[in-house]
Amino acid sequence: MTARIGVVTFPGSLDDRDTQRAIRLAGAEPVALWHKDKDLKQVDAVVLPGGFSYGDYLRAGAISRFSPVMETVIEQAKAGLPVLGICNGFQVLTEAHLLPGGMLGNDHLHFICRDQKLRVENASTSWTSDYEQGQEIFIPLKNMDGRYVADQYTLDKLEAEGRVAFRYLDFNPNGSLNDIAGITNEAGNVVGLMPHPEHAVEPLIGSGRTDGLPFFTSILKKLVNA
């Protein structure tokens, strides 16, 4: 039976189709989910894609957090449903308190778009198991509000519990504290990151690398072996 992975489309989502393609390339079935619907169509996992949901009004991800679909995503994520938030999706996850901390504007006040070097700090989550601990990868990054912040207690807790999933290497592109590029919840089923793995799944497009594909093969193996 083919694993079904839902991709939510909010008003202003930009990378939902790219994410669906990445899921298909990994061997799973992408399922389109609409922000106004509470029904997740019995998917096995959910991805919140990048973009500028609701125009990033008020604060990035702040309005999307109250979309009807998020009521169900929050409830099921707390019950163990694997959820991945990419860029704007990461912002939504922090606004929904499925992940701690928050996202602010880049410290240099400019939009940034580049191939970003990362180190895999946690290869044991539902979305990262196809990586090696400490592996260095290149994933495209594009954001305006990508600066991860949290109070010192939260930062210390994330570091102590190994919940920093990815860290920026060589260059911190947005001023994120502790060079944090992505984090996970305690259970490891919810992961958020600013870079875009769906743009690094085929050698002929995007970065020309496939460093992002293991996100989607990781969750597929997790679901098949569950």
mmCIF file with all atom_site columns, C-alpha atoms in Angstrom:
data_model
loop_
_atom_site.group_PDB
_atom_site.id
_atom_site.type_symbol
_atom_site.label_atom_id
_atom_site.label_alt_id
_atom_site.label_comp_id
_atom_site.label_asym_id
_atom_site.label_entity_id
_atom_site.label_seq_id
_atom_site.pdbx_PDB_ins_code
_atom_site.Cartn_x
_atom_site.Cartn_y
_atom_site.Cartn_z
_atom_site.occupancy
_atom_site.B_iso_or_equiv
_atom_site.pdbx_formal_charge
_atom_site.auth_seq_id
_atom_site.auth_comp_id
_atom_site.auth_asym_id
_atom_site.auth_atom_id
_atom_site.pdbx_PDB_model_num
ATOM 1   C CA . MET A 1 1   ? 0.000   0.000  0.000   1.00 0.00 ? 1   MET A CA 1
ATOM 2   C CA . THR A 1 2   ? 1.417   3.384  -1.051  1.00 0.00 ? 2   THR A CA 1
ATOM 3   C CA . ALA A 1 3   ? 2.095   5.899  1.702   1.00 0.00 ? 3   ALA A CA 1
ATOM 4   C CA . ARG A 1 4   ? -0.006  9.049  1.373   1.00 0.00 ? 4   ARG A CA 1
ATOM 5   C CA . ILE A 1 5   ? 1.560   12.381 2.325   1.00 0.00 ? 5   ILE A CA 1
ATOM 6   C CA . GLY A 1 6   ? -0.625  15.469 2.450   1.00 0.00 ? 6   GLY A CA 1
ATOM 7   C CA . VAL A 1 7   ? 0.588   18.890 1.312   1.00 0.00 ? 7   VAL A CA 1
ATOM 8   C CA . VAL A 1 8   ? -1.394  21.854 2.609   1.00 0.00 ? 8   VAL A CA 1
ATOM 9   C CA . THR A 1 9   ? -2.067  24.804 0.315   1.00 0.00 ? 9   THR A CA 1
ATOM 10  C CA . PHE A 1 10  ? -2.674  28.140 2.042   1.00 0.00 ? 10  PHE A CA 1
ATOM 11  C CA . PRO A 1 11  ? -3.424  31.415 0.236   1.00 0.00 ? 11  PRO A CA 1
ATOM 12  C CA . GLY A 1 12  ? 0.072   32.511 -0.752  1.00 0.00 ? 12  GLY A CA 1
ATOM 13  C CA . SER A 1 13  ? 1.730   29.082 -0.740  1.00 0.00 ? 13  SER A CA 1
ATOM 14  C CA . LEU A 1 14  ? 4.444   28.937 -3.408  1.00 0.00 ? 14  LEU A CA 1
ATOM 15  C CA . ASP A 1 15  ? 6.081   25.554 -3.054  1.00 0.00 ? 15  ASP A CA 1
ATOM 16  C CA . ASP A 1 16  ? 3.163   23.165 -2.651  1.00 0.00 ? 16  ASP A CA 1
ATOM 17  C CA . ARG A 1 17  ? 3.506   21.750 -6.180  1.00 0.00 ? 17  ARG A CA 1
ATOM 18  C CA . ASP A 1 18  ? 7.276   21.359 -5.792  1.00 0.00 ? 18  ASP A CA 1
ATOM 19  C CA . THR A 1 19  ? 6.714   19.508 -2.535  1.00 0.00 ? 19  THR A CA 1
ATOM 20  C CA . GLN A 1 20  ? 4.164   17.208 -4.139  1.00 0.00 ? 20  GLN A CA 1
ATOM 21  C CA . ARG A 1 21  ? 6.691   16.407 -6.871  1.00 0.00 ? 21  ARG A CA 1
ATOM 22  C CA . ALA A 1 22  ? 9.397   15.628 -4.306  1.00 0.00 ? 22  ALA A CA 1
ATOM 23  C CA . ILE A 1 23  ? 7.019   13.259 -2.517  1.00 0.00 ? 23  ILE A CA 1
ATOM 24  C CA . ARG A 1 24  ? 6.197   11.522 -5.794  1.00 0.00 ? 24  ARG A CA 1
ATOM 25  C CA . LEU A 1 25  ? 9.891   11.166 -6.670  1.00 0.00 ? 25  LEU A CA 1
ATOM 26  C CA . ALA A 1 26  ? 10.506  9.515  -3.296  1.00 0.00 ? 26  ALA A CA 1
ATOM 27  C CA . GLY A 1 27  ? 7.865   6.903  -4.081  1.00 0.00 ? 27  GLY A CA 1
ATOM 28  C CA . ALA A 1 28  ? 4.922   8.115  -1.998  1.00 0.00 ? 28  ALA A CA 1
ATOM 29  C CA . GLU A 1 29  ? 1.567   9.524  -3.093  1.00 0.00 ? 29  GLU A CA 1
ATOM 30  C CA . PRO A 1 30  ? 1.117   13.291 -2.629  1.00 0.00 ? 30  PRO A CA 1
ATOM 31  C CA . VAL A 1 31  ? -2.345  14.383 -1.497  1.00 0.00 ? 31  VAL A CA 1
ATOM 32  C CA . ALA A 1 32  ? -3.428  18.010 -1.911  1.00 0.00 ? 32  ALA A CA 1
ATOM 33  C CA . LEU A 1 33  ? -4.998  19.478 1.249   1.00 0.00 ? 33  LEU A CA 1
ATOM 34  C CA . TRP A 1 34  ? -6.858  22.802 1.285   1.00 0.00 ? 34  TRP A CA 1
ATOM 35  C CA . HIS A 1 35  ? -6.465  25.225 4.180   1.00 0.00 ? 35  HIS A CA 1
ATOM 36  C CA . LYS A 1 36  ? -10.224 25.597 4.711   1.00 0.00 ? 36  LYS A CA 1
ATOM 37  C CA . ASP A 1 37  ? -10.845 21.877 5.123   1.00 0.00 ? 37  ASP A CA 1
ATOM 38  C CA . LYS A 1 38  ? -10.460 20.082 8.434   1.00 0.00 ? 38  LYS A CA 1
ATOM 39  C CA . ASP A 1 39  ? -10.386 16.696 6.704   1.00 0.00 ? 39  ASP A CA 1
ATOM 40  C CA . LEU A 1 40  ? -6.845  15.381 6.178   1.00 0.00 ? 40  LEU A CA 1
ATOM 41  C CA . LYS A 1 41  ? -8.124  12.663 3.822   1.00 0.00 ? 41  LYS A CA 1
ATOM 42  C CA . GLN A 1 42  ? -6.571  9.890  5.912   1.00 0.00 ? 42  GLN A CA 1
ATOM 43  C CA . VAL A 1 43  ? -3.003  10.822 4.993   1.00 0.00 ? 43  VAL A CA 1
ATOM 44  C CA . ASP A 1 44  ? -0.076  9.214  6.776   1.00 0.00 ? 44  ASP A CA 1
ATOM 45  C CA . ALA A 1 45  ? 1.939   12.438 7.131   1.00 0.00 ? 45  ALA A CA 1
ATOM 46  C CA . VAL A 1 46  ? 1.599   16.152 6.367   1.00 0.00 ? 46  VAL A CA 1
ATOM 47  C CA . VAL A 1 47  ? 3.914   18.782 4.896   1.00 0.00 ? 47  VAL A CA 1
ATOM 48  C CA . LEU A 1 48  ? 3.347   22.510 5.401   1.00 0.00 ? 48  LEU A CA 1
ATOM 49  C CA . PRO A 1 49  ? 5.135   24.038 2.391   1.00 0.00 ? 49  PRO A CA 1
ATOM 50  C CA . GLY A 1 50  ? 6.966   27.301 1.859   1.00 0.00 ? 50  GLY A CA 1
ATOM 51  C CA . GLY A 1 51  ? 5.535   30.550 0.606   1.00 0.00 ? 51  GLY A CA 1
ATOM 52  C CA . PHE A 1 52  ? 3.906   33.627 2.093   1.00 0.00 ? 52  PHE A CA 1
ATOM 53  C CA . SER A 1 53  ? 0.684   32.306 3.553   1.00 0.00 ? 53  SER A CA 1
ATOM 54  C CA . TYR A 1 54  ? -1.908  35.081 3.904   1.00 0.00 ? 54  TYR A CA 1
ATOM 55  C CA . GLY A 1 55  ? 0.789   37.457 2.672   1.00 0.00 ? 55  GLY A CA 1
ATOM 56  C CA . ASP A 1 56  ? 2.658   37.064 5.975   1.00 0.00 ? 56  ASP A CA 1
ATOM 57  C CA . TYR A 1 57  ? 0.326   39.715 7.386   1.00 0.00 ? 57  TYR A CA 1
ATOM 58  C CA . LEU A 1 58  ? 0.624   40.381 11.128  1.00 0.00 ? 58  LEU A CA 1
ATOM 59  C CA . ARG A 1 59  ? 3.563   37.974 11.341  1.00 0.00 ? 59  ARG A CA 1
ATOM 60  C CA . ALA A 1 60  ? 4.772   35.107 9.167   1.00 0.00 ? 60  ALA A CA 1
ATOM 61  C CA . GLY A 1 61  ? 2.536   32.087 9.781   1.00 0.00 ? 61  GLY A CA 1
ATOM 62  C CA . ALA A 1 62  ? 0.372   33.880 12.359  1.00 0.00 ? 62  ALA A CA 1
ATOM 63  C CA . ILE A 1 63  ? -2.881  33.731 10.387  1.00 0.00 ? 63  ILE A CA 1
ATOM 64  C CA . SER A 1 64  ? -2.325  30.278 8.869   1.00 0.00 ? 64  SER A CA 1
ATOM 65  C CA . ARG A 1 65  ? -2.038  28.856 12.347  1.00 0.00 ? 65  ARG A CA 1
ATOM 66  C CA . PHE A 1 66  ? -5.806  29.464 12.692  1.00 0.00 ? 66  PHE A CA 1
ATOM 67  C CA . SER A 1 67  ? -6.809  27.847 9.388   1.00 0.00 ? 67  SER A CA 1
ATOM 68  C CA . PRO A 1 68  ? -9.375  25.043 9.815   1.00 0.00 ? 68  PRO A CA 1
ATOM 69  C CA . VAL A 1 69  ? -6.899  22.468 8.504   1.00 0.00 ? 69  VAL A CA 1
ATOM 70  C CA . MET A 1 70  ? -4.453  23.379 11.275  1.00 0.00 ? 70  MET A CA 1
ATOM 71  C CA . GLU A 1 71  ? -6.939  22.414 13.967  1.00 0.00 ? 71  GLU A CA 1
ATOM 72  C CA . THR A 1 72  ? -6.719  18.850 12.716  1.00 0.00 ? 72  THR A CA 1
ATOM 73  C CA . VAL A 1 73  ? -2.974  18.993 12.033  1.00 0.00 ? 73  VAL A CA 1
ATOM 74  C CA . ILE A 1 74  ? -2.275  20.199 15.577  1.00 0.00 ? 74  ILE A CA 1
ATOM 75  C CA . GLU A 1 75  ? -4.498  17.554 17.123  1.00 0.00 ? 75  GLU A CA 1
ATOM 76  C CA . GLN A 1 76  ? -3.046  14.701 15.076  1.00 0.00 ? 76  GLN A CA 1
ATOM 77  C CA . ALA A 1 77  ? 0.572   15.891 15.376  1.00 0.00 ? 77  ALA A CA 1
ATOM 78  C CA . LYS A 1 78  ? 0.224   15.725 19.152  1.00 0.00 ? 78  LYS A CA 1
ATOM 79  C CA . ALA A 1 79  ? -1.020  12.149 18.669  1.00 0.00 ? 79  ALA A CA 1
ATOM 80  C CA . GLY A 1 80  ? 2.036   11.207 16.576  1.00 0.00 ? 80  GLY A CA 1
ATOM 81  C CA . LEU A 1 81  ? 1.242   12.204 12.975  1.00 0.00 ? 81  LEU A CA 1
ATOM 82  C CA . PRO A 1 82  ? 4.516   13.081 11.188  1.00 0.00 ? 82  PRO A CA 1
ATOM 83  C CA . VAL A 1 83  ? 4.520   16.759 10.156  1.00 0.00 ? 83  VAL A CA 1
ATOM 84  C CA . LEU A 1 84  ? 7.205   18.652 8.247   1.00 0.00 ? 84  LEU A CA 1
ATOM 85  C CA . GLY A 1 85  ? 7.211   22.449 8.039   1.00 0.00 ? 85  GLY A CA 1
ATOM 86  C CA . ILE A 1 86  ? 9.387   24.017 5.343   1.00 0.00 ? 86  ILE A CA 1
ATOM 87  C CA . CYS A 1 87  ? 10.231  27.745 5.569   1.00 0.00 ? 87  CYS A CA 1
ATOM 88  C CA . ASN A 1 88  ? 6.781   29.344 5.935   1.00 0.00 ? 88  ASN A CA 1
ATOM 89  C CA . GLY A 1 89  ? 5.624   25.945 7.194   1.00 0.00 ? 89  GLY A CA 1
ATOM 90  C CA . PHE A 1 90  ? 8.273   26.148 9.931   1.00 0.00 ? 90  PHE A CA 1
ATOM 91  C CA . GLN A 1 91  ? 6.914   29.562 10.850  1.00 0.00 ? 91  GLN A CA 1
ATOM 92  C CA . VAL A 1 92  ? 3.397   28.100 11.049  1.00 0.00 ? 92  VAL A CA 1
ATOM 93  C CA . LEU A 1 93  ? 4.622   25.287 13.326  1.00 0.00 ? 93  LEU A CA 1
ATOM 94  C CA . THR A 1 94  ? 6.123   27.763 15.780  1.00 0.00 ? 94  THR A CA 1
ATOM 95  C CA . GLU A 1 95  ? 2.970   29.890 15.714  1.00 0.00 ? 95  GLU A CA 1
ATOM 96  C CA . ALA A 1 96  ? 0.936   26.740 16.404  1.00 0.00 ? 96  ALA A CA 1
ATOM 97  C CA . HIS A 1 97  ? 3.279   25.867 19.299  1.00 0.00 ? 97  HIS A CA 1
ATOM 98  C CA . LEU A 1 98  ? 4.036   22.484 17.790  1.00 0.00 ? 98  LEU A CA 1
ATOM 99  C CA . LEU A 1 99  ? 7.660   23.658 17.866  1.00 0.00 ? 99  LEU A CA 1
ATOM 100 C CA . PRO A 1 100 ? 9.163   26.111 20.378  1.00 0.00 ? 100 PRO A CA 1
ATOM 101 C CA . GLY A 1 101 ? 10.611  29.530 19.648  1.00 0.00 ? 101 GLY A CA 1
ATOM 102 C CA . GLY A 1 102 ? 9.685   31.895 16.853  1.00 0.00 ? 102 GLY A CA 1
ATOM 103 C CA . MET A 1 103 ? 10.824  33.462 13.597  1.00 0.00 ? 103 MET A CA 1
ATOM 104 C CA . LEU A 1 104 ? 11.784  37.107 13.090  1.00 0.00 ? 104 LEU A CA 1
ATOM 105 C CA . GLY A 1 105 ? 12.978  39.123 10.096  1.00 0.00 ? 105 GLY A CA 1
ATOM 106 C CA . ASN A 1 106 ? 16.497  38.451 8.847   1.00 0.00 ? 106 ASN A CA 1
ATOM 107 C CA . ASP A 1 107 ? 19.031  40.449 10.826  1.00 0.00 ? 107 ASP A CA 1
ATOM 108 C CA . HIS A 1 108 ? 20.264  42.178 7.644   1.00 0.00 ? 108 HIS A CA 1
ATOM 109 C CA . LEU A 1 109 ? 16.666  43.150 6.714   1.00 0.00 ? 109 LEU A CA 1
ATOM 110 C CA . HIS A 1 110 ? 16.940  41.712 3.205   1.00 0.00 ? 110 HIS A CA 1
ATOM 111 C CA . PHE A 1 111 ? 15.399  38.744 1.434   1.00 0.00 ? 111 PHE A CA 1
ATOM 112 C CA . ILE A 1 112 ? 18.041  36.074 0.867   1.00 0.00 ? 112 ILE A CA 1
ATOM 113 C CA . CYS A 1 113 ? 18.189  33.322 -1.758  1.00 0.00 ? 113 CYS A CA 1
ATOM 114 C CA . ARG A 1 114 ? 21.197  31.008 -1.939  1.00 0.00 ? 114 ARG A CA 1
ATOM 115 C CA . ASP A 1 115 ? 22.416  27.420 -1.711  1.00 0.00 ? 115 ASP A CA 1
ATOM 116 C CA . GLN A 1 116 ? 23.074  26.906 1.974   1.00 0.00 ? 116 GLN A CA 1
ATOM 117 C CA . LYS A 1 117 ? 25.455  24.462 3.619   1.00 0.00 ? 117 LYS A CA 1
ATOM 118 C CA . LEU A 1 118 ? 23.942  22.624 6.592   1.00 0.00 ? 118 LEU A CA 1
ATOM 119 C CA . ARG A 1 119 ? 25.029  20.001 9.084   1.00 0.00 ? 119 ARG A CA 1
ATOM 120 C CA . VAL A 1 120 ? 22.604  17.257 10.054  1.00 0.00 ? 120 VAL A CA 1
ATOM 121 C CA . GLU A 1 121 ? 22.525  17.357 13.842  1.00 0.00 ? 121 GLU A CA 1
ATOM 122 C CA . ASN A 1 122 ? 19.739  14.826 14.411  1.00 0.00 ? 122 ASN A CA 1
ATOM 123 C CA . ALA A 1 123 ? 19.342  11.857 12.074  1.00 0.00 ? 123 ALA A CA 1
ATOM 124 C CA . SER A 1 124 ? 16.799  10.020 14.202  1.00 0.00 ? 124 SER A CA 1
ATOM 125 C CA . THR A 1 125 ? 13.578  11.933 13.465  1.00 0.00 ? 125 THR A CA 1
ATOM 126 C CA . SER A 1 126 ? 10.788  10.738 11.199  1.00 0.00 ? 126 SER A CA 1
ATOM 127 C CA . TRP A 1 127 ? 12.057  13.080 8.483   1.00 0.00 ? 127 TRP A CA 1
ATOM 128 C CA . THR A 1 128 ? 15.848  12.734 8.796   1.00 0.00 ? 128 THR A CA 1
ATOM 129 C CA . SER A 1 129 ? 16.631  9.037  9.262   1.00 0.00 ? 129 SER A CA 1
ATOM 130 C CA . ASP A 1 130 ? 18.061  8.664  5.743   1.00 0.00 ? 130 ASP A CA 1
ATOM 131 C CA . TYR A 1 131 ? 20.844  11.101 6.649   1.00 0.00 ? 131 TYR A CA 1
ATOM 132 C CA . GLU A 1 132 ? 23.964  10.370 8.671   1.00 0.00 ? 132 GLU A CA 1
ATOM 133 C CA . GLN A 1 133 ? 24.586  12.173 11.944  1.00 0.00 ? 133 GLN A CA 1
ATOM 134 C CA . GLY A 1 134 ? 26.969  15.038 11.193  1.00 0.00 ? 134 GLY A CA 1
ATOM 135 C CA . GLN A 1 135 ? 26.443  14.803 7.425   1.00 0.00 ? 135 GLN A CA 1
ATOM 136 C CA . GLU A 1 136 ? 27.015  18.064 5.564   1.00 0.00 ? 136 GLU A CA 1
ATOM 137 C CA . ILE A 1 137 ? 24.501  18.909 2.850   1.00 0.00 ? 137 ILE A CA 1
ATOM 138 C CA . PHE A 1 138 ? 23.539  21.796 0.573   1.00 0.00 ? 138 PHE A CA 1
ATOM 139 C CA . ILE A 1 139 ? 19.903  22.895 0.514   1.00 0.00 ? 139 ILE A CA 1
ATOM 140 C CA . PRO A 1 140 ? 18.460  26.009 -1.206  1.00 0.00 ? 140 PRO A CA 1
ATOM 141 C CA . LEU A 1 141 ? 17.372  28.767 1.149   1.00 0.00 ? 141 LEU A CA 1
ATOM 142 C CA . LYS A 1 142 ? 15.022  31.673 0.414   1.00 0.00 ? 142 LYS A CA 1
ATOM 143 C CA . ASN A 1 143 ? 13.459  33.768 3.140   1.00 0.00 ? 143 ASN A CA 1
ATOM 144 C CA . MET A 1 144 ? 12.775  37.187 4.571   1.00 0.00 ? 144 MET A CA 1
ATOM 145 C CA . ASP A 1 145 ? 11.723  36.129 8.062   1.00 0.00 ? 145 ASP A CA 1
ATOM 146 C CA . GLY A 1 146 ? 14.133  33.295 8.752   1.00 0.00 ? 146 GLY A CA 1
ATOM 147 C CA . ARG A 1 147 ? 15.809  34.321 12.003  1.00 0.00 ? 147 ARG A CA 1
ATOM 148 C CA . TYR A 1 148 ? 15.119  31.652 14.592  1.00 0.00 ? 148 TYR A CA 1
ATOM 149 C CA . VAL A 1 149 ? 14.866  33.008 18.133  1.00 0.00 ? 149 VAL A CA 1
ATOM 150 C CA . ALA A 1 150 ? 14.017  31.587 21.547  1.00 0.00 ? 150 ALA A CA 1
ATOM 151 C CA . ASP A 1 151 ? 14.744  32.375 25.173  1.00 0.00 ? 151 ASP A CA 1
ATOM 152 C CA . GLN A 1 152 ? 17.920  30.971 26.680  1.00 0.00 ? 152 GLN A CA 1
ATOM 153 C CA . TYR A 1 153 ? 16.082  28.247 28.597  1.00 0.00 ? 153 TYR A CA 1
ATOM 154 C CA . THR A 1 154 ? 14.497  26.959 25.374  1.00 0.00 ? 154 THR A CA 1
ATOM 155 C CA . LEU A 1 155 ? 17.796  27.096 23.486  1.00 0.00 ? 155 LEU A CA 1
ATOM 156 C CA . ASP A 1 156 ? 19.580  25.202 26.247  1.00 0.00 ? 156 ASP A CA 1
ATOM 157 C CA . LYS A 1 157 ? 16.795  22.611 26.313  1.00 0.00 ? 157 LYS A CA 1
ATOM 158 C CA . LEU A 1 158 ? 16.909  22.112 22.535  1.00 0.00 ? 158 LEU A CA 1
ATOM 159 C CA . GLU A 1 159 ? 20.682  21.668 22.617  1.00 0.00 ? 159 GLU A CA 1
ATOM 160 C CA . ALA A 1 160 ? 20.672  19.359 25.639  1.00 0.00 ? 160 ALA A CA 1
ATOM 161 C CA . GLU A 1 161 ? 17.943  17.128 24.201  1.00 0.00 ? 161 GLU A CA 1
ATOM 162 C CA . GLY A 1 162 ? 19.481  16.929 20.717  1.00 0.00 ? 162 GLY A CA 1
ATOM 163 C CA . ARG A 1 163 ? 16.479  18.641 19.174  1.00 0.00 ? 163 ARG A CA 1
ATOM 164 C CA . VAL A 1 164 ? 18.444  20.925 16.866  1.00 0.00 ? 164 VAL A CA 1
ATOM 165 C CA . ALA A 1 165 ? 17.915  19.029 13.629  1.00 0.00 ? 165 ALA A CA 1
ATOM 166 C CA . PHE A 1 166 ? 20.005  21.194 11.283  1.00 0.00 ? 166 PHE A CA 1
ATOM 167 C CA . ARG A 1 167 ? 22.580  23.915 11.750  1.00 0.00 ? 167 ARG A CA 1
ATOM 168 C CA . TYR A 1 168 ? 23.919  26.493 9.296   1.00 0.00 ? 168 TYR A CA 1
ATOM 169 C CA . LEU A 1 169 ? 27.578  26.021 8.366   1.00 0.00 ? 169 LEU A CA 1
ATOM 170 C CA . ASP A 1 170 ? 30.139  28.550 7.088   1.00 0.00 ? 170 ASP A CA 1
ATOM 171 C CA . PHE A 1 171 ? 27.609  31.376 6.993   1.00 0.00 ? 171 PHE A CA 1
ATOM 172 C CA . ASN A 1 172 ? 24.595  32.279 9.116   1.00 0.00 ? 172 ASN A CA 1
ATOM 173 C CA . PRO A 1 173 ? 22.211  33.708 6.502   1.00 0.00 ? 173 PRO A CA 1
ATOM 174 C CA . ASN A 1 174 ? 19.645  35.329 8.772   1.00 0.00 ? 174 ASN A CA 1
ATOM 175 C CA . GLY A 1 175 ? 21.030  35.712 12.290  1.00 0.00 ? 175 GLY A CA 1
ATOM 176 C CA . SER A 1 176 ? 19.367  32.618 13.746  1.00 0.00 ? 176 SER A CA 1
ATOM 177 C CA . LEU A 1 177 ? 20.488  31.974 17.309  1.00 0.00 ? 177 LEU A CA 1
ATOM 178 C CA . ASN A 1 178 ? 22.988  29.118 17.703  1.00 0.00 ? 178 ASN A CA 1
ATOM 179 C CA . ASP A 1 179 ? 23.060  28.910 13.867  1.00 0.00 ? 179 ASP A CA 1
ATOM 180 C CA . ILE A 1 180 ? 19.842  26.894 14.071  1.00 0.00 ? 180 ILE A CA 1
ATOM 181 C CA . ALA A 1 181 ? 18.361  25.999 10.672  1.00 0.00 ? 181 ALA A CA 1
ATOM 182 C CA . GLY A 1 182 ? 15.804  23.452 11.866  1.00 0.00 ? 182 GLY A CA 1
ATOM 183 C CA . ILE A 1 183 ? 14.463  21.778 14.992  1.00 0.00 ? 183 ILE A CA 1
ATOM 184 C CA . THR A 1 184 ? 12.309  18.854 16.061  1.00 0.00 ? 184 THR A CA 1
ATOM 185 C CA . ASN A 1 185 ? 9.789   18.239 18.805  1.00 0.00 ? 185 ASN A CA 1
ATOM 186 C CA . GLU A 1 186 ? 10.506  15.821 21.638  1.00 0.00 ? 186 GLU A CA 1
ATOM 187 C CA . ALA A 1 187 ? 8.859   12.871 19.880  1.00 0.00 ? 187 ALA A CA 1
ATOM 188 C CA . GLY A 1 188 ? 10.692  13.448 16.602  1.00 0.00 ? 188 GLY A CA 1
ATOM 189 C CA . ASN A 1 189 ? 7.545   13.363 14.473  1.00 0.00 ? 189 ASN A CA 1
ATOM 190 C CA . VAL A 1 190 ? 7.392   17.145 13.930  1.00 0.00 ? 190 VAL A CA 1
ATOM 191 C CA . VAL A 1 191 ? 10.309  18.847 12.159  1.00 0.00 ? 191 VAL A CA 1
ATOM 192 C CA . GLY A 1 192 ? 10.648  22.401 10.901  1.00 0.00 ? 192 GLY A CA 1
ATOM 193 C CA . LEU A 1 193 ? 13.441  24.017 8.904   1.00 0.00 ? 193 LEU A CA 1
ATOM 194 C CA . MET A 1 194 ? 13.975  27.185 6.882   1.00 0.00 ? 194 MET A CA 1
ATOM 195 C CA . PRO A 1 195 ? 15.840  25.755 3.845   1.00 0.00 ? 195 PRO A CA 1
ATOM 196 C CA . HIS A 1 196 ? 13.850  24.086 1.049   1.00 0.00 ? 196 HIS A CA 1
ATOM 197 C CA . PRO A 1 197 ? 14.646  20.366 0.561   1.00 0.00 ? 197 PRO A CA 1
ATOM 198 C CA . GLU A 1 198 ? 11.966  20.091 -2.153  1.00 0.00 ? 198 GLU A CA 1
ATOM 199 C CA . HIS A 1 199 ? 14.208  22.229 -4.377  1.00 0.00 ? 199 HIS A CA 1
ATOM 200 C CA . ALA A 1 200 ? 17.079  19.736 -4.139  1.00 0.00 ? 200 ALA A CA 1
ATOM 201 C CA . VAL A 1 201 ? 15.595  16.448 -5.309  1.00 0.00 ? 201 VAL A CA 1
ATOM 202 C CA . GLU A 1 202 ? 16.619  16.281 -8.973  1.00 0.00 ? 202 GLU A CA 1
ATOM 203 C CA . PRO A 1 203 ? 20.071  16.823 -10.509 1.00 0.00 ? 203 PRO A CA 1
ATOM 204 C CA . LEU A 1 204 ? 18.767  18.816 -13.492 1.00 0.00 ? 204 LEU A CA 1
ATOM 205 C CA . ILE A 1 205 ? 16.885  21.541 -11.594 1.00 0.00 ? 205 ILE A CA 1
ATOM 206 C CA . GLY A 1 206 ? 17.377  23.758 -8.580  1.00 0.00 ? 206 GLY A CA 1
ATOM 207 C CA . SER A 1 207 ? 20.779  23.361 -6.974  1.00 0.00 ? 207 SER A CA 1
ATOM 208 C CA . GLY A 1 208 ? 21.718  20.449 -9.224  1.00 0.00 ? 208 GLY A CA 1
ATOM 209 C CA . ARG A 1 209 ? 22.005  18.261 -6.136  1.00 0.00 ? 209 ARG A CA 1
ATOM 210 C CA . THR A 1 210 ? 19.668  15.745 -4.521  1.00 0.00 ? 210 THR A CA 1
ATOM 211 C CA . ASP A 1 211 ? 20.554  16.500 -0.898  1.00 0.00 ? 211 ASP A CA 1
ATOM 212 C CA . GLY A 1 212 ? 16.909  17.216 -0.084  1.00 0.00 ? 212 GLY A CA 1
ATOM 213 C CA . LEU A 1 213 ? 15.477  13.906 -1.253  1.00 0.00 ? 213 LEU A CA 1
ATOM 214 C CA . PRO A 1 214 ? 16.288  12.007 1.993   1.00 0.00 ? 214 PRO A CA 1
ATOM 215 C CA . PHE A 1 215 ? 13.633  14.066 3.797   1.00 0.00 ? 215 PHE A CA 1
ATOM 216 C CA . PHE A 1 216 ? 11.008  12.371 1.702   1.00 0.00 ? 216 PHE A CA 1
ATOM 217 C CA . THR A 1 217 ? 12.589  8.914  1.566   1.00 0.00 ? 217 THR A CA 1
ATOM 218 C CA . SER A 1 218 ? 13.031  9.059  5.360   1.00 0.00 ? 218 SER A CA 1
ATOM 219 C CA . ILE A 1 219 ? 9.340   9.534  6.012   1.00 0.00 ? 219 ILE A CA 1
ATOM 220 C CA . LEU A 1 220 ? 8.440   6.927  3.401   1.00 0.00 ? 220 LEU A CA 1
ATOM 221 C CA . LYS A 1 221 ? 10.605  4.311  5.150   1.00 0.00 ? 221 LYS A CA 1
ATOM 222 C CA . LYS A 1 222 ? 9.188   5.349  8.500   1.00 0.00 ? 222 LYS A CA 1
ATOM 223 C CA . LEU A 1 223 ? 5.626   4.830  7.285   1.00 0.00 ? 223 LEU A CA 1
ATOM 224 C CA . VAL A 1 224 ? 6.322   1.578  5.450   1.00 0.00 ? 224 VAL A CA 1
ATOM 225 C CA . ASN A 1 225 ? 8.092   0.092  8.463   1.00 0.00 ? 225 ASN A CA 1
ATOM 226 C CA . ALA A 1 226 ? 5.582   1.363  11.008  1.00 0.00 ? 226 ALA A CA 1
#
